[in-house]
PDB file of C-alpha atoms in Angstrom:
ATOM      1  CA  UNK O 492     176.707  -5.807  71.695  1.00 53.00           C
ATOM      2  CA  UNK O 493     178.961  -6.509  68.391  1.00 56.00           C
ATOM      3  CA  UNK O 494     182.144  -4.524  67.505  1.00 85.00           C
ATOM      4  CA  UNK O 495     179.894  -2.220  65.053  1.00 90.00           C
ATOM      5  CA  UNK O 496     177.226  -0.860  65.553  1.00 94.00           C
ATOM      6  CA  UNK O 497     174.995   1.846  63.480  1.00 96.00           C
ATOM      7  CA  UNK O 498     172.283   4.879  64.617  1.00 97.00           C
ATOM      8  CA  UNK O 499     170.335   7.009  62.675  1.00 97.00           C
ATOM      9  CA  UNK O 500     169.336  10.528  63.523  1.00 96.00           C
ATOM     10  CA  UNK O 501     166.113  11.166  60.784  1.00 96.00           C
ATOM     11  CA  UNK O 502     166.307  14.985  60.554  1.00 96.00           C
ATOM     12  CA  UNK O 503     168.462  17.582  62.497  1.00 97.00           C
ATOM     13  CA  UNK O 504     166.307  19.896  64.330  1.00 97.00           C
ATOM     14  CA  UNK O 505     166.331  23.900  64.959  1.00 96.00           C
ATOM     15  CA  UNK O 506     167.459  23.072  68.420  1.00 96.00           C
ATOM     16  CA  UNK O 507     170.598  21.059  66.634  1.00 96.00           C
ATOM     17  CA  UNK O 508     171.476  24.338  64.948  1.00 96.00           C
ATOM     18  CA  UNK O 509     174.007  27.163  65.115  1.00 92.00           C
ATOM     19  CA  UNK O 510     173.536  30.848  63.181  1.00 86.00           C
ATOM     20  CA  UNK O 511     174.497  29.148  60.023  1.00 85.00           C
ATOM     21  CA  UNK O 512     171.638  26.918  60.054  1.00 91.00           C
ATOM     22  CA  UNK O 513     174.327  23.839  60.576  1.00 94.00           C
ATOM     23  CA  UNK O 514     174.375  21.601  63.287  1.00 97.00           C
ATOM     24  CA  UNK O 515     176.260  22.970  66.295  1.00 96.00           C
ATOM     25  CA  UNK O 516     179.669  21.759  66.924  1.00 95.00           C
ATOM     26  CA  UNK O 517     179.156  20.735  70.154  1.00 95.00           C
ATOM     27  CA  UNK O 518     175.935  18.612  69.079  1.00 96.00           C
ATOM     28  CA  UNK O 519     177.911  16.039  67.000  1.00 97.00           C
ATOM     29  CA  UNK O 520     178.912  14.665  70.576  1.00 96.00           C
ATOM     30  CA  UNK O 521     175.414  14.137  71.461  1.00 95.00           C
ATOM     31  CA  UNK O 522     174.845  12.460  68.487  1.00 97.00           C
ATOM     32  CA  UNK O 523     177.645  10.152  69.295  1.00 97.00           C
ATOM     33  CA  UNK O 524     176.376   9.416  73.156  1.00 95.00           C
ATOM     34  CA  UNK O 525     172.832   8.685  72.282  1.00 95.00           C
ATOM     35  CA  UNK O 526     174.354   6.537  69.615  1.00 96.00           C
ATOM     36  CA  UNK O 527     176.388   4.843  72.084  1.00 94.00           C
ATOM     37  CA  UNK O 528     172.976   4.616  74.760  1.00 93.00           C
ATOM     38  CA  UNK O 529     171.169   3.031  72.001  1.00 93.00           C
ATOM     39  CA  UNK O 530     174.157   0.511  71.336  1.00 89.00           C
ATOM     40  CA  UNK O 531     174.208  -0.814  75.106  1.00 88.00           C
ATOM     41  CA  UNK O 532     170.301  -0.116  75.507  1.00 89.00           C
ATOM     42  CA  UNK O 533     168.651   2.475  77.133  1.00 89.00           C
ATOM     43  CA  UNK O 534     166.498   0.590  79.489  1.00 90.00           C
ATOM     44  CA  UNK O 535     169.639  -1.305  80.845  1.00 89.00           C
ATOM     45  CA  UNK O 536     171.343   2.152  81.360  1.00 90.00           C
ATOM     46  CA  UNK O 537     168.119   3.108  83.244  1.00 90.00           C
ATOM     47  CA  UNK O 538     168.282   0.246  85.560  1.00 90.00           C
ATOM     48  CA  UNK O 539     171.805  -0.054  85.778  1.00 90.00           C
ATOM     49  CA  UNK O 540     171.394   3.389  87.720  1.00 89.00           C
ATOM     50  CA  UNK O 541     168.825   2.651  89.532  1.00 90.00           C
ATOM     51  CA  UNK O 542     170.004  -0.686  90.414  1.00 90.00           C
ATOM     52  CA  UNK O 543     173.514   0.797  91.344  1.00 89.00           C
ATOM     53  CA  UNK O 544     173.483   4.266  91.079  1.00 88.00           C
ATOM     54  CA  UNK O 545     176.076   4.232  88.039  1.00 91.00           C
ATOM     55  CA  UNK O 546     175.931   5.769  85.105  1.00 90.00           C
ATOM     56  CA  UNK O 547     177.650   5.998  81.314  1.00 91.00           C
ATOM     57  CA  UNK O 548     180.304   9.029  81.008  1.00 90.00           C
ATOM     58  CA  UNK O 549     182.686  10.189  78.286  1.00 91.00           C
ATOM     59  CA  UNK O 550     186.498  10.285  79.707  1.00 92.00           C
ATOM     60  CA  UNK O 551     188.145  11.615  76.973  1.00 93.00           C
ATOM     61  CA  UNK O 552     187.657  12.545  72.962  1.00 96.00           C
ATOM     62  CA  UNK O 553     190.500  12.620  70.890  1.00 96.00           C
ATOM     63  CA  UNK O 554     191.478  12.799  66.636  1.00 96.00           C
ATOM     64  CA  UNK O 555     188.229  14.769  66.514  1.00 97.00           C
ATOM     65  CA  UNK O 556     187.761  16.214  62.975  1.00 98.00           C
ATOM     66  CA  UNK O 557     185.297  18.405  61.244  1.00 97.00           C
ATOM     67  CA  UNK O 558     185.090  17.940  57.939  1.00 97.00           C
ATOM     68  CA  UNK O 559     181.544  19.020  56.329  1.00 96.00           C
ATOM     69  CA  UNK O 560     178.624  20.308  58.320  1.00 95.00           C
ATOM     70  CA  UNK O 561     174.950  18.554  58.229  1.00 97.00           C
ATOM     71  CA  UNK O 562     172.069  21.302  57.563  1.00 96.00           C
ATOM     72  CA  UNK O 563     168.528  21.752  59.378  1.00 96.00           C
ATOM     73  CA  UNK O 564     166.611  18.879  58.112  1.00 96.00           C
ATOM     74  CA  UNK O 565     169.129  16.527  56.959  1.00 97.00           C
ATOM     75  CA  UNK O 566     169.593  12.978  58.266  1.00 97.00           C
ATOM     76  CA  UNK O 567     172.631  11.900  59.834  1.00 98.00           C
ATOM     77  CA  UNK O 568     174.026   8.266  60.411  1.00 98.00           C
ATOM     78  CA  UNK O 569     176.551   7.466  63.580  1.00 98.00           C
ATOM     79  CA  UNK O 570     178.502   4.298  62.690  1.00 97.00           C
ATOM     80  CA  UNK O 571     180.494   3.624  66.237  1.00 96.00           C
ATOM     81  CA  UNK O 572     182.878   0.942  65.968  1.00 95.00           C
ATOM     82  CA  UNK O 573     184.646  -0.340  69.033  1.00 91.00           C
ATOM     83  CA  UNK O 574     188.372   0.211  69.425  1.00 91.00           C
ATOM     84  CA  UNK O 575     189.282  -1.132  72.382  1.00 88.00           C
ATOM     85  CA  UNK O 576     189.029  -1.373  76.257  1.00 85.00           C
ATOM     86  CA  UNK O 577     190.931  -0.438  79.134  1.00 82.00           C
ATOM     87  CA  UNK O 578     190.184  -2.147  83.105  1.00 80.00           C
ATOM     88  CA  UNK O 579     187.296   0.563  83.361  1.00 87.00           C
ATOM     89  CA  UNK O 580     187.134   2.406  79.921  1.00 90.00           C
ATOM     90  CA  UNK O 581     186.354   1.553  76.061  1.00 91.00           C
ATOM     91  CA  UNK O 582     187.191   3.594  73.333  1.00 93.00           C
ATOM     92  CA  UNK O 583     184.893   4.156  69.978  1.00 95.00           C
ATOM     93  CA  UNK O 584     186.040   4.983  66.719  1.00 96.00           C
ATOM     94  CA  UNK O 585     182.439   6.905  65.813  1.00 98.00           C
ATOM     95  CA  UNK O 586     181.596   8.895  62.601  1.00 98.00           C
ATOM     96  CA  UNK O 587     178.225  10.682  62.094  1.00 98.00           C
ATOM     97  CA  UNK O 588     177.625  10.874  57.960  1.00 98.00           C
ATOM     98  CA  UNK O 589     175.220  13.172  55.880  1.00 97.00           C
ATOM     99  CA  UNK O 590     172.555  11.348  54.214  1.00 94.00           C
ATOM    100  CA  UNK O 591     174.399  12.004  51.143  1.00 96.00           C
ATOM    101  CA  UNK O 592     177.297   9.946  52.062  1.00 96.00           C
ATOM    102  CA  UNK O 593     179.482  12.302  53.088  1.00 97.00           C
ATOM    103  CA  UNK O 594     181.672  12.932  56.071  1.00 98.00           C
ATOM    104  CA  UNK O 595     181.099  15.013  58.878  1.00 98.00           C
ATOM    105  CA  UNK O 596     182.735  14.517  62.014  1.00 98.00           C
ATOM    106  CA  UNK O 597     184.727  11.275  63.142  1.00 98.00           C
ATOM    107  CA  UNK O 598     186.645  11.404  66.358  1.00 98.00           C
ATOM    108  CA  UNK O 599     187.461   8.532  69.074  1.00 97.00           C
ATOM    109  CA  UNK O 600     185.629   8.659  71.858  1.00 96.00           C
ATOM    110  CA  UNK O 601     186.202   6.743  75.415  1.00 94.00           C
ATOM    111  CA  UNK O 602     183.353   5.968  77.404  1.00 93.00           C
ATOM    112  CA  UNK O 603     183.668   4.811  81.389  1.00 91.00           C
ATOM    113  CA  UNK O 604     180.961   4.269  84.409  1.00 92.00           C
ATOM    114  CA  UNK O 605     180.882   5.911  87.315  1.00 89.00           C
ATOM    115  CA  UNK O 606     179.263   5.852  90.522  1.00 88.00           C
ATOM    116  CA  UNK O 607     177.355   8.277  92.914  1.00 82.00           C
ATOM    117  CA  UNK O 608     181.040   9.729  94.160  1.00 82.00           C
ATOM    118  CA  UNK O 609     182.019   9.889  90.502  1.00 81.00           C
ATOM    119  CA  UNK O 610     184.304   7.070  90.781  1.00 85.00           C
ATOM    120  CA  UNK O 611     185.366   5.139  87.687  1.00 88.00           C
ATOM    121  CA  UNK O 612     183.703   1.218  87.951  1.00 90.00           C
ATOM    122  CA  UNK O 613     184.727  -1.867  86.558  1.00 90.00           C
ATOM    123  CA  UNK O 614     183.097  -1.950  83.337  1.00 89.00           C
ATOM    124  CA  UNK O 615     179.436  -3.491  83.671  1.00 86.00           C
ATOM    125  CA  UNK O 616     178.309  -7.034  82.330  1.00 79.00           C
ATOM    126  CA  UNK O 617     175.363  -5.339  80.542  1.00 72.00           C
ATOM    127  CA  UNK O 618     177.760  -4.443  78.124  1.00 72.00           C
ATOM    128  CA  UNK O 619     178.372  -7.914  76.337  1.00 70.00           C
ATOM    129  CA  UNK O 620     181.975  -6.727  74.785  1.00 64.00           C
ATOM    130  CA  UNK O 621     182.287  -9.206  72.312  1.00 57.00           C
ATOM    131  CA  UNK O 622     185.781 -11.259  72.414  1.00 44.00           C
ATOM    132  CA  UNK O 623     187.424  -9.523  69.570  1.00 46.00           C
ATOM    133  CA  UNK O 624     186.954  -5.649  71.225  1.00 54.00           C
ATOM    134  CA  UNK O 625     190.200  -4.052  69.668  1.00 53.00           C
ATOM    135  CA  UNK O 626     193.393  -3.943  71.137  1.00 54.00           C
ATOM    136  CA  UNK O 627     194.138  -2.967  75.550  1.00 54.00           C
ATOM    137  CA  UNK O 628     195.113  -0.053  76.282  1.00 53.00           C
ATOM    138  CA  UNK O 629     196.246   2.183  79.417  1.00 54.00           C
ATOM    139  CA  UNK O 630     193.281   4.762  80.996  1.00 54.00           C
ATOM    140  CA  UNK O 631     194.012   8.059  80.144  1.00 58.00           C
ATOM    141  CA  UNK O 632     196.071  10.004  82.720  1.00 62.00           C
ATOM    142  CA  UNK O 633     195.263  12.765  84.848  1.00 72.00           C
ATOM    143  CA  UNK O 634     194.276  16.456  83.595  1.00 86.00           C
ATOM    144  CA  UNK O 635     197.413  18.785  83.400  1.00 89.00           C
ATOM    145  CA  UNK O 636     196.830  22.655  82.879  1.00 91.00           C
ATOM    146  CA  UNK O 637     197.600  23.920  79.405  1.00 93.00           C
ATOM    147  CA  UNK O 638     201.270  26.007  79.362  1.00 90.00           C
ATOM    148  CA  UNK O 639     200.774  29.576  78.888  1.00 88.00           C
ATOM    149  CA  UNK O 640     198.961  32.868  79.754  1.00 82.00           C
ATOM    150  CA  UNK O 641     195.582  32.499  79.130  1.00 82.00           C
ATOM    151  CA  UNK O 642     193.122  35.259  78.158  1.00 81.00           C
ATOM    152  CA  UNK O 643     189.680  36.718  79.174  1.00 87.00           C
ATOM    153  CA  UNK O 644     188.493  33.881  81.861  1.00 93.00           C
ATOM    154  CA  UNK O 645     184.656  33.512  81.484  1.00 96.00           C
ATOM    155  CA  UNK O 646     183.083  32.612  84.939  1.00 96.00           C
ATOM    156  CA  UNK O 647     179.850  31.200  84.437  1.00 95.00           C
ATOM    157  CA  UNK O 648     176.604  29.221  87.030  1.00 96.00           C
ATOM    158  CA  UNK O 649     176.024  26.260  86.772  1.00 95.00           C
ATOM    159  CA  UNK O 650     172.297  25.858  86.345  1.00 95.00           C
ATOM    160  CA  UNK O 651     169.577  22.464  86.123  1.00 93.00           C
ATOM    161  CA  UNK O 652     169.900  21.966  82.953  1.00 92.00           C
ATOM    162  CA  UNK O 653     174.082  21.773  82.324  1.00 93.00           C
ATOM    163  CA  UNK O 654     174.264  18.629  84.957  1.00 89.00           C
ATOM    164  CA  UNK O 655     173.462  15.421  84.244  1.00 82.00           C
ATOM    165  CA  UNK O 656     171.849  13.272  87.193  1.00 73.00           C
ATOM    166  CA  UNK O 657     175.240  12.450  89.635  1.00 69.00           C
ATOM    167  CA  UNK O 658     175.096  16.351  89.273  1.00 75.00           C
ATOM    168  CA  UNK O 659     178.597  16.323  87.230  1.00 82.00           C
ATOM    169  CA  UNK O 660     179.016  18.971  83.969  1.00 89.00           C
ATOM    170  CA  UNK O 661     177.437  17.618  80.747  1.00 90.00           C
ATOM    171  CA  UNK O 662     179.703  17.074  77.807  1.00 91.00           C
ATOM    172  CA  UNK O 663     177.586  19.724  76.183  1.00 92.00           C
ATOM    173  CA  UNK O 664     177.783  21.953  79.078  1.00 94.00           C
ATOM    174  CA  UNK O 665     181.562  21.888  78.955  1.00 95.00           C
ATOM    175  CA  UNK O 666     181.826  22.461  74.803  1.00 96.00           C
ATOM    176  CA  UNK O 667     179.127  25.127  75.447  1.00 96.00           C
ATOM    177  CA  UNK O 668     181.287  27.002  78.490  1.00 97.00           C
ATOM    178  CA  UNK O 669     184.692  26.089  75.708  1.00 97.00           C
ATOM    179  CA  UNK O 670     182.455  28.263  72.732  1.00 96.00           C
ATOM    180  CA  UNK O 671     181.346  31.141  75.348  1.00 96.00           C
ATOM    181  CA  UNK O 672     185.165  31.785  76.318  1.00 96.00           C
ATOM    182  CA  UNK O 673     186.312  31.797  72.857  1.00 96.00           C
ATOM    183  CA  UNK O 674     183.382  34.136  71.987  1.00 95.00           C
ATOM    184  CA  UNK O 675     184.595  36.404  75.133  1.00 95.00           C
ATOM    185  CA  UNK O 676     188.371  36.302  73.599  1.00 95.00           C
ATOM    186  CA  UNK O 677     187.267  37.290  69.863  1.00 94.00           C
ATOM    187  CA  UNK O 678     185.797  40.710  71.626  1.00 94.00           C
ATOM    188  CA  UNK O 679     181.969  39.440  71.784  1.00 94.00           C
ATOM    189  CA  UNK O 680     179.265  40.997  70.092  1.00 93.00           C
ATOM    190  CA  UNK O 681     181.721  43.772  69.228  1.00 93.00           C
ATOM    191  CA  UNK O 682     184.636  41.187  67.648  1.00 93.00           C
ATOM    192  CA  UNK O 683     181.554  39.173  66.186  1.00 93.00           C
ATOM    193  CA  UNK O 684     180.547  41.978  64.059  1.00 93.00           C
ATOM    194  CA  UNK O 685     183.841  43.148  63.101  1.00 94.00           C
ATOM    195  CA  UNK O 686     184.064  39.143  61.838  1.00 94.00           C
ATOM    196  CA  UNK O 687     181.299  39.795  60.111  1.00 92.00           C
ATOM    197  CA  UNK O 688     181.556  43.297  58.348  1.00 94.00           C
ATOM    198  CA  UNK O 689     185.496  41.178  57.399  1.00 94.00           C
ATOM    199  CA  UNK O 690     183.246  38.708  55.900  1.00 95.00           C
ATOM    200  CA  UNK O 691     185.089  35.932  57.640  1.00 96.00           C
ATOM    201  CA  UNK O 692     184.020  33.181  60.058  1.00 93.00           C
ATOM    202  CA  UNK O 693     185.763  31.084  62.519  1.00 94.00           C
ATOM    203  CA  UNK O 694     185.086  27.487  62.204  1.00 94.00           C
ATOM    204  CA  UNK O 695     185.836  24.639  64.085  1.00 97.00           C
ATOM    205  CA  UNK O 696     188.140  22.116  62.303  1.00 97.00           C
ATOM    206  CA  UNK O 697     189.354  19.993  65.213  1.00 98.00           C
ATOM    207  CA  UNK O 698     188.752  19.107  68.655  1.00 98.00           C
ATOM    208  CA  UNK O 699     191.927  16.977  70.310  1.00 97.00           C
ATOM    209  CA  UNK O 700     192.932  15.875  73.421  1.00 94.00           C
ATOM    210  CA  UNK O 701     190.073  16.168  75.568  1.00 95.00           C
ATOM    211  CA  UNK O 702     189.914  15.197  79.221  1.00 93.00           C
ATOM    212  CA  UNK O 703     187.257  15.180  81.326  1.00 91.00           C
ATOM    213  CA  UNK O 704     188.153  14.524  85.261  1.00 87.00           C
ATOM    214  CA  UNK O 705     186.538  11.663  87.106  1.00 79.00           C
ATOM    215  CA  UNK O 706     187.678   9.667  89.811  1.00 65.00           C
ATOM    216  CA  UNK O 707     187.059  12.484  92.044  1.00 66.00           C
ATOM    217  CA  UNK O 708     183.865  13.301  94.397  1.00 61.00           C
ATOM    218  CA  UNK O 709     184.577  16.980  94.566  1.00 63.00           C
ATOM    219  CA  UNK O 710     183.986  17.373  91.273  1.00 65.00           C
ATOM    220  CA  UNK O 711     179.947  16.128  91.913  1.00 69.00           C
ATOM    221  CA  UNK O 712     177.000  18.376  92.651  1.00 73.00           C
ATOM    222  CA  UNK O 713     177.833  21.574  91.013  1.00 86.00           C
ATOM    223  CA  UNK O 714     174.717  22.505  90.735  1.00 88.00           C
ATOM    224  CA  UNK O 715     174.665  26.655  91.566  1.00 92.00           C
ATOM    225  CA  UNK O 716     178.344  26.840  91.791  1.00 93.00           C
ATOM    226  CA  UNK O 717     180.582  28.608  89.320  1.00 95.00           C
ATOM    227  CA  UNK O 718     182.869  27.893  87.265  1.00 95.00           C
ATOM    228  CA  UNK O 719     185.686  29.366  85.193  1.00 96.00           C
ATOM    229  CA  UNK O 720     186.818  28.935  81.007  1.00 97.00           C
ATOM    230  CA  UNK O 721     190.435  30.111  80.348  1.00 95.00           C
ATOM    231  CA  UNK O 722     191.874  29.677  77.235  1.00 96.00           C
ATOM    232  CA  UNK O 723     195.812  29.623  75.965  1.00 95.00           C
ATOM    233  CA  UNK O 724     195.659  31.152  72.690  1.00 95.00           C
ATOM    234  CA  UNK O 725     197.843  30.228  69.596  1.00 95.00           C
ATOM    235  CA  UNK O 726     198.110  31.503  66.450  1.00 96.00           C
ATOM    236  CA  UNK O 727     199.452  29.449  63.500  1.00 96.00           C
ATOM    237  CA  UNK O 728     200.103  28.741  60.048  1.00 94.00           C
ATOM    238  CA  UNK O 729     200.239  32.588  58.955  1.00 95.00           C
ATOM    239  CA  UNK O 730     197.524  33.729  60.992  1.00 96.00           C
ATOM    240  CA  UNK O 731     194.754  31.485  59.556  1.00 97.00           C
ATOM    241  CA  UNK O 732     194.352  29.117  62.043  1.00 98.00           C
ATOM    242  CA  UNK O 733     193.557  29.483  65.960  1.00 97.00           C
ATOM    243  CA  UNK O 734     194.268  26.605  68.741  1.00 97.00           C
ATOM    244  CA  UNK O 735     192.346  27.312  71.591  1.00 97.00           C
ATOM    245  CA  UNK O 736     193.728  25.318  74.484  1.00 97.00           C
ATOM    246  CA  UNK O 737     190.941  25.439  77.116  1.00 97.00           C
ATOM    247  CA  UNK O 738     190.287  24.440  80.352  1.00 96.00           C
ATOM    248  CA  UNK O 739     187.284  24.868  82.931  1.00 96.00           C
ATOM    249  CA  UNK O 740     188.235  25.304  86.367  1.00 95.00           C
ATOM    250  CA  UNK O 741     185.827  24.967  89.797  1.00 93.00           C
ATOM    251  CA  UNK O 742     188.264  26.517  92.636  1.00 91.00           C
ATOM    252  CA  UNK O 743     191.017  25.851  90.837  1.00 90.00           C
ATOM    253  CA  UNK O 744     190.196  22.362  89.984  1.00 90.00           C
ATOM    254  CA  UNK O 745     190.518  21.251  86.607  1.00 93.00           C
ATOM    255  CA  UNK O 746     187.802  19.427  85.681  1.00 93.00           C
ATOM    256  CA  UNK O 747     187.755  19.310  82.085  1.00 94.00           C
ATOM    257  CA  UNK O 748     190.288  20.727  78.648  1.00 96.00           C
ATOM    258  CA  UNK O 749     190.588  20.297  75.237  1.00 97.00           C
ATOM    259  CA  UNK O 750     192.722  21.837  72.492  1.00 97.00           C
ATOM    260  CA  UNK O 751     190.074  22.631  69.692  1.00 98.00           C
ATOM    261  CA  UNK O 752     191.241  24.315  66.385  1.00 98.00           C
ATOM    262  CA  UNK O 753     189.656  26.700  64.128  1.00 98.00           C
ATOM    263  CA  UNK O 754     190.281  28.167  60.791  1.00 97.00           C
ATOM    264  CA  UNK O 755     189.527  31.402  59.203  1.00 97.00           C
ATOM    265  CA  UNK O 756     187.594  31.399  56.100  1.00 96.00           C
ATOM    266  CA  UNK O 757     185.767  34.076  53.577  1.00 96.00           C
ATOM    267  CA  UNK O 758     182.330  33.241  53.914  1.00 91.00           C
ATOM    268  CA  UNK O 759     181.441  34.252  49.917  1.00 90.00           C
ATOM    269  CA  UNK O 760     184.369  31.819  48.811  1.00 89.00           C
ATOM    270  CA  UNK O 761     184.202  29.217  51.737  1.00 90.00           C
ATOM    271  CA  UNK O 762     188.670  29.885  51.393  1.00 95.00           C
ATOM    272  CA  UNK O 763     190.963  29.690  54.337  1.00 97.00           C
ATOM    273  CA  UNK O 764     192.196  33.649  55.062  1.00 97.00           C
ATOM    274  CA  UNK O 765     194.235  34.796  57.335  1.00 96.00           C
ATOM    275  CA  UNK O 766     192.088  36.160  60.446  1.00 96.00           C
ATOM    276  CA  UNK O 767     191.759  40.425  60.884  1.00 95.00           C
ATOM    277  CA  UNK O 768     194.449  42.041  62.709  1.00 94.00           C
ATOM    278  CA  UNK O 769     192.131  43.821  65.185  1.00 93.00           C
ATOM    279  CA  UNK O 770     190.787  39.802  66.500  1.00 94.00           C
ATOM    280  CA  UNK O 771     194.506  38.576  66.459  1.00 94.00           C
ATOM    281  CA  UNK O 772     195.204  41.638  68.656  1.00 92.00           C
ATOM    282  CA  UNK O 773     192.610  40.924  71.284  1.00 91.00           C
ATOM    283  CA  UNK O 774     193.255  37.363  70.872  1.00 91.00           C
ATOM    284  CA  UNK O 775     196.653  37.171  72.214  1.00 88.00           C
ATOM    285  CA  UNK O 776     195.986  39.681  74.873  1.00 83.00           C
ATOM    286  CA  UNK O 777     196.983  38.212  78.271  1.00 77.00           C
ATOM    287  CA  UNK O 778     194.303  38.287  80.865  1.00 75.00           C
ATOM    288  CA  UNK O 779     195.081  41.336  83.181  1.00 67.00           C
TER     289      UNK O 779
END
């Protein structure tokens, strides 16, 4: 496997989509693991599990930035370049780009193995790291609660289809819980459609920080349990721009945060507003 390597997605699909006919935010991150599948190969992923009962897992994204959004039926192109290593961890610089040229998303993603008692592994010869693999660095710490009251908590199932097969939350899963809460903490359908009638959406511009927490058994098989999203809210630069600082929770565990950013903008002029009094109000509304 070389230090660069590139993965093309022909056409974004319905099922890639949000209301806006754009892919979903979440879905970028897909994009970037299948990327990184087909980099190492899928059939030695599929036999390194079998074989050993380990399998490929993000640890942590980080310098995650939105900057355009691909449309149903574009192409998209993942160039994943490899930024270093830790004892049990690598780190990608990925980018997935339009078919125009332009720039979507880039963000740096770190990428472990684990095994059946989602335990980080020494990192597997089926990888090849070339010798020149970017710089050491340390593995990223443990998951520390956000500072702060946080709003509505959104306690959700776990069902089939938001567990991968050690039984452990998808990325998606997590992003997907992350967008439910922050839907809950707008107002739901009731805040959407004030958003709307405001003519004013809420877009994600960054995603930062995110930890996802391995190297701990309890946090496997949660299929049919349930889980918590709580958010700390903040508002910044005059009321245009929302940090949402979230965190999912299984009995009080943290198993996975992020601090993802969105901006307010006028959906006729596509310009950065500030966001309507009513949602700020809800917004920063402690839980009771």
């Amino acid at each position: 496997m070389g230090d660069q390597h590139e993965f093309l997605i022909p056409g974004v699909y319905i099922e890639d989509t949000d209301c806006y006919n754009v892919v979903y935010y979440a879905n970028y991150f897909k994009f970037f693991m299948r990327a990184l599948q087909h980099a190492i190969g899928p059939k030695q992923l599929a036999d390194l599990h079998a074989a050993k009962g380990v399998s490929m897992t993000i640890k942590s994204i980080d310098k995650g930035k939105y900057a355009s959004a691909a449309a149903l039926g574009e192409c998209v192109r993942v160039t994943s370049t490899l930024a270093g290593t830790s004892e049990r961890t690598v780190r990608w610089d990925q980018e997935a780009v339009a078919g125009d040229g332009r720039s979507l998303v880039r963000a740096q993603v770190e990428v472990g193995f684990v095994d059946a008692q989602n335990l980080l592994v020494p990192l597997p010869e089926c990888l090849q790291l070339p010798l020149s693999c970017g710089d050491p660095f340390p593995l990223s710490g443990e998951l520390v609660p956000y500072i702060g009251a946080p709003s509505i908590v959104t306690p959700t199932t776990v069902f089939s289809d938001e567990v991968g097969l050690d039984g452990r939350l998808t990325l998606e899963a997590v992003l997907r819980y992350f967008e439910r809460n922050r839907t809950d903490i707008i107002g739901g359908a009731e805040g959407l459609k004030q958003l709307q009638e405001a003519g004013v959406m809420v877009v994600v511009a960054r995603l930062e920080g995110a930890q996802f927490a391995l190297d701990n058994a309890e946090n496997v098989c949660l299929l049919g349990a349930t889980v918590e999203a709580r958010t700390v809210v903040e508002m910044q630069r005059r009321n245009t721009t929302v940090v949402f600082k979230q965190m999912v929770f299984h009995n009080q565990r943290l198993l996975a945060q992020a601090e993802i950013t969105c901006v307010c903008v006028l959906q006729d002029k596509m310009k950065i507003c500030p966001c309507p009094e009513p949602i700020i109000e809800r917004m920063t509304k402690p839980a009771a």
